[in-house]
Structure formats: C-alpha cells, structure tokens
Amino acid sequence: MQTITVLGATGSIGLSTLDVVNRHPDRYRVFALTGNQQYKQLIDLAKQCAARYVVIADESYYPQAIEYAGEVSLGADVLTGSLALQQVASAAEVDCVMAAIVGAAGLLPTLAAVKAGKRVLLANKESLVMSGELFMQAVIDHNATLLPIDSEHNAIFQCLPQDFTRAQLTDSGISNILLTGSGGPFLHIQESELVSVTPQQACAHPNWEMGRKISVDSATMMNKGLEFIEACWLFGLQADDIKVVLHPQSVIHSMVQYIDGSVIAQMGNPDMRTPIAYGLAYPHRIHAGVDALDFSSISAFTFDKPCPQRYPNLYLAIDAFKHGQYATTALNAANEVAVDAFLAEQIKFTDIASINESVLNSIEPVQLTSIQDVIEFDAQARSVARRILTGIMA
Ligand code: NAD
Ligand code: MG
C-alpha cells in the first residue's frame, strides 16, 4: 500500500491521477490533495477519496474552503498557503508525490518532496527547466526516486536500457533520442494567420486534453522546447543528443535510436493515464483505464521536421539550453507571463515568441547557484517580461 499526495489535484493531470488511483484501492491511499482556487472541486475530490489533508494554495479562498468543508462534513484538515504545499509533499506518512502543479508555482513543493526522499512523479516540467542541475543534484543527495510523467519522457524512460544511468549514452549504444510532438492545432494553418488565432483555438489541441497553459505551449511548441530541456536534465543529455520529430498522430510518444540501427518506440493512445500508471506502479504494470491501441483504425504514421518560422519558441528554448541555466530560467518566466497575457486576450499569439525573445536578449548571463538565486532570477525575468508586455499593449 502506497500513500500518495497529489499536488495540483484539480488539474488535468491531477484528475487523471485520481482516476488511476481510484481503480486500485488495494494499492494506493490518498494522504493529501492540493489545488489553487477551485475549493469546491478540491473538497469534493478529497471527500471521495478520504484524503487526510487538503491544501487550498491561494489563501484568499481559505475562508470559503473552510465553510464549504463544514457544509459537506469533510473528514480532512483544510490547510492553506505555499508552506502547507511543501508540508503535505514532504510529510513522513507519504511514499509518493504526484507533482502536477502548473508552472513555477510547482518548484518549491516538488523540491520539498525530492528533499524528503520521496518517489516523485514529475509532471511539472517547469520546475526542472527552472532549476535543472540543482534539482537533479537534490534527487541524488536525498535519494529520491524521480519518475517522468510527461508522456515523451515516460516513453524515453521505457525505451532506454534497464540499467541506464544519466550520461551513459554512448556506453549504452544509444545514438540519439527522438522527441516527438504533434505540432499542435496550428500545424496546417497559413503562417500569416497565426497572428489572429484566439485562446480558444490555441487550447483546442487535436489529440490531448490538457490545462490551458500547456495547451498554448503546445500550440507554440514552447512545450516541446521545455520538454527538450527537461529531457536533457532527466537523462543527462547534450543538446546534440536530441532530435525533435513532428508526428501529428501522437501515437508514438518518443523513441530511442541505437547505434546498430534499431529504433525503440513507445506507443499508445494519447491518454496521460498510461504514463501516470507506469509511474505509480513502476517497475510493475497496472490497469490505467486506457483502451488498447487499435492498429486497424490507424491509417498512417507521418513524420516531419518542425519549421522554425512556424515554431520560433521551440528554437528559442533549444538555444536557451545551450546558453545555460540562467537563460532557461528566464525563458520559462517570460513564457509564463506571455501565455497568461495571451489567455487574457491582452496580446496576440505571435507576441508570445516576441516577448520570450526580447527577454532573452535583455538579460545578462549570471550563475544561479542556489534555489534562492533561481527564485530571484525568475522574479527579475518576469518583471522584464511585464515591462515588454506593457510596451506591446500600449
Ligand atoms: P492544469 O491547469 O489543468 O492544472 C494545474 C493545477 O495546478 C491545478 O490543480 C491548479 O489548481 C494548480 N495550480 C495552479 N496555479 C497554482 C499555484 N499558483 N499554486 C498552487 N497550485 C496551483 O494543468 P495540467 O494540464 O494538469 O498540467 C500540470 C503540469 O503537468 C504542467 O506543468 C504541465 O506542463 C504538465 N503536463 C501536463 C500534461 C497534460 O496532459 N495535461 C502532460 C504532460 C505534462
Ligand atoms: Mg509532453
């Protein structure tokens, strides 16, 4: 029996996690669920799975959350604030933490789980993009088990040799990693039309149901850029070890190419419950509620190269990785500010890349040697991004 905390339980990954967990009451018990503002949904979920704690991260919703918990006779303690997120991620009773908060807000709670030596199921890619080496060093120092949930990284993990440890590419006979991406909803529209696409269109991903931020990131392919950086840190890779391949069907979730000519691919229907179940039960396999892949209904697998004019954000991210930690921390911060503004209809879709690029051009290289440095630099990059944003909106 594993005891689990789900950070970001009210989101797309959080709900998929609870779906898998609830299929296996003999294997998993829920310790805590967290959300940001959706207190009713959070409390209803906590009641269904008999969680012991709920954390409503946004303190302004705490009074309403307490009142609602009383109305429904919730048998769990209701906590609030960022410290409480870290507490439920690191509590002694917890074996496993699903890190599924979106964005930089996930950094400290995810790291708290790592530092408590938990089994950490990493969906929150932004925390690794922000703090790369510091994060991976914390995993080693605190003997945590880090399992990738992002479908591509989960696929790569499944396709690597069993005994693979970071930075052993050539020793393991691997020639490169093929990171696949669908190209999002704007793969086929005229590039000149990108300037006028709406948040609703950007969030309508052809294959995956996801939160709004990652949906926009998928449409710009910043998501693939963040995943490129995530893969480098998770598996100890250099930028040249990874090739990004467009695969619009989203059935192959990524591949590993070996020096003897073999390519191992992981496939499945595009449903996050597969990588979540793999992470939860690793090294075993459990039912995830996902339909078996029906090859008779797949007419073709197609592949292509992502075009830099259509997807400038992907190339900004690869470039930022080559520049170092400060650049990926700044890019992640700029992108969060820009995507929020696009979702609030304050800027155009194509302004996202302009803001990201301007922030990267405005910052000076700096060594980030502690998490405090990362947090301060993230705040600095956000204020540069907001200044540029104000200029665009004027
Ligand atoms: P989502 O927007 O659906 O859910 C986000 C969750 O984070 C919610 O529970 C929300 O309450 C919580 N949250 C938001 N802001 C917060 C804050 N400031 N403090 C505390 N909690 C906060 O997002 P999602 O699609 O579930 O994605 C979650 C993470 O998983 C992201 O990092 C995303 O990149 C990654 N991911 C998602 C998918 C997917 O299919 N959805 C796939 C791979 C990776
Ligand atoms: Mg992914």
XYZ file of N, CA, C and O and ligand atoms in Angstrom, residues 8-14 34-37 57 85 100-103 105 123-126 150-151 208-212 214 223 272, ligand 1:
172
model
N -1.722 19.667 -7.203
C -2.420 20.055 -8.440
C -3.512 19.058 -8.777
O -3.725 18.719 -9.940
N -4.238 18.611 -7.731
C -5.239 17.545 -7.913
C -6.426 17.973 -8.768
O -7.089 17.128 -9.366
N -6.709 19.272 -8.826
C -7.887 19.734 -9.577
C -7.600 19.937 -11.063
O -8.496 20.282 -11.829
N -6.348 19.754 -11.466
C -5.982 19.965 -12.871
C -6.154 18.708 -13.706
O -6.613 17.655 -13.220
N -5.760 18.829 -14.951
C -5.914 17.731 -15.897
C -5.107 16.494 -15.454
O -5.637 15.368 -15.394
N -3.848 16.691 -15.106
C -3.023 15.559 -14.657
C -3.504 15.057 -13.294
O -3.567 13.847 -13.047
N -3.854 15.990 -12.411
C -4.330 15.599 -11.082
C -5.555 14.696 -11.183
O -5.631 13.645 -10.528
N -4.058 18.869 -3.315
C -3.932 20.327 -3.317
C -4.528 20.931 -4.576
O -4.576 20.303 -5.618
N -4.979 22.175 -4.430
C -5.491 22.949 -5.563
C -5.162 24.405 -5.302
O -4.586 24.738 -4.255
N -5.541 25.277 -6.207
C -5.193 26.688 -6.020
C -6.402 27.495 -5.580
O -6.403 28.088 -4.509
N -7.455 27.500 -6.411
C -8.638 28.317 -6.103
C -9.941 27.512 -6.152
O -10.937 27.925 -5.581
N -4.164 26.432 -2.069
C -2.920 27.217 -2.072
C -3.179 28.716 -1.966
O -2.498 29.419 -1.222
N 1.755 23.481 1.138
C 2.006 22.620 -0.035
C 3.273 21.808 0.191
O 3.339 20.604 -0.100
N 2.032 17.882 -9.991
C 1.217 18.286 -11.151
C 0.640 19.688 -10.999
O -0.427 19.991 -11.516
N 1.378 20.548 -10.268
C 1.024 21.977 -10.280
C 1.578 22.533 -11.586
O 2.616 22.067 -12.070
N 0.896 23.507 -12.170
C 1.402 24.077 -13.419
C 2.340 25.253 -13.120
O 2.090 26.035 -12.209
N 3.445 25.321 -13.861
C 4.313 26.488 -13.815
C 5.278 26.529 -12.647
O 5.436 25.554 -11.895
N 5.076 27.821 -9.856
C 4.478 27.597 -8.529
C 4.747 26.175 -8.045
O 4.678 25.891 -6.847
N 5.309 15.667 -13.325
C 4.585 16.214 -14.475
C 4.988 17.679 -14.671
O 5.076 18.158 -15.790
N 5.239 18.374 -13.561
C 5.567 19.805 -13.578
C 6.953 20.053 -14.178
O 7.947 20.216 -13.479
N 7.007 20.096 -15.524
C 8.288 20.239 -16.222
C 8.954 21.569 -15.933
O 10.169 21.681 -15.960
N 8.125 22.618 -15.628
C 8.703 23.953 -15.438
C 9.703 23.970 -14.279
O 10.698 24.704 -14.344
N 5.625 13.240 -17.954
C 5.440 13.819 -19.285
C 5.510 12.646 -20.266
O 6.427 11.816 -20.178
N 4.543 12.549 -21.185
C 4.408 11.308 -21.966
C 5.679 10.991 -22.759
O 6.060 9.823 -22.868
N -4.767 15.823 -27.398
C -4.666 15.736 -25.942
C -5.620 16.727 -25.271
O -5.780 17.843 -25.751
N -6.184 16.327 -24.139
C -6.971 17.231 -23.287
C -6.074 17.697 -22.156
O -5.667 16.874 -21.339
N -5.781 18.990 -22.091
C -4.794 19.438 -21.102
C -5.223 20.773 -20.516
O -6.153 21.410 -21.010
N -4.486 21.229 -19.484
C -4.728 22.557 -18.924
C -4.434 23.628 -19.973
O -3.812 23.362 -21.002
N -4.872 24.867 -19.689
C -4.784 25.926 -20.698
C -3.343 26.353 -20.978
O -2.975 26.636 -22.112
N -0.406 24.632 -20.762
C 0.323 23.664 -21.592
C -0.314 23.548 -22.978
O 0.388 23.282 -23.962
N 6.121 24.058 -25.555
C 6.049 22.833 -24.764
C 7.160 21.866 -25.167
O 7.822 21.275 -24.317
N -3.020 10.449 -20.757
C -1.980 10.576 -19.730
C -2.082 9.525 -18.632
O -1.165 9.374 -17.827
P -3.980 22.387 -15.139
O -4.014 23.843 -15.395
O -5.094 21.547 -15.635
O -3.842 22.123 -13.567
C -2.916 22.824 -12.797
C -3.045 22.510 -11.322
O -2.122 23.356 -10.612
C -4.431 22.785 -10.743
O -4.722 21.838 -9.739
C -4.277 24.172 -10.115
O -5.161 24.396 -9.043
C -2.846 24.110 -9.609
N -2.231 25.446 -9.525
C -2.248 26.409 -10.481
N -1.597 27.503 -10.031
C -1.168 27.222 -8.771
C -0.456 27.960 -7.797
N -0.034 29.218 -8.016
N -0.181 27.363 -6.617
C -0.587 26.090 -6.384
N -1.275 25.354 -7.273
C -1.568 25.899 -8.460
O -2.576 21.868 -15.732
P -2.212 20.399 -16.251
O -2.514 20.296 -17.687
O -2.745 19.365 -15.311
O -0.608 20.449 -16.137
C 0.038 20.352 -14.890
C 1.534 20.173 -15.127
O 1.743 18.939 -15.804
C 2.145 21.255 -16.014
O 3.434 21.541 -15.565
C 2.181 20.614 -17.384
O 3.237 21.107 -18.195
C 2.449 19.154 -17.012
N 1.969 18.196 -18.024
C 0.653 18.135 -18.334
C 0.199 17.244 -19.298
C -1.267 17.122 -19.632
O -1.619 16.286 -20.462
N -2.154 17.914 -19.060
C 1.121 16.423 -19.942
C 2.461 16.499 -19.593
C 2.880 17.394 -18.627
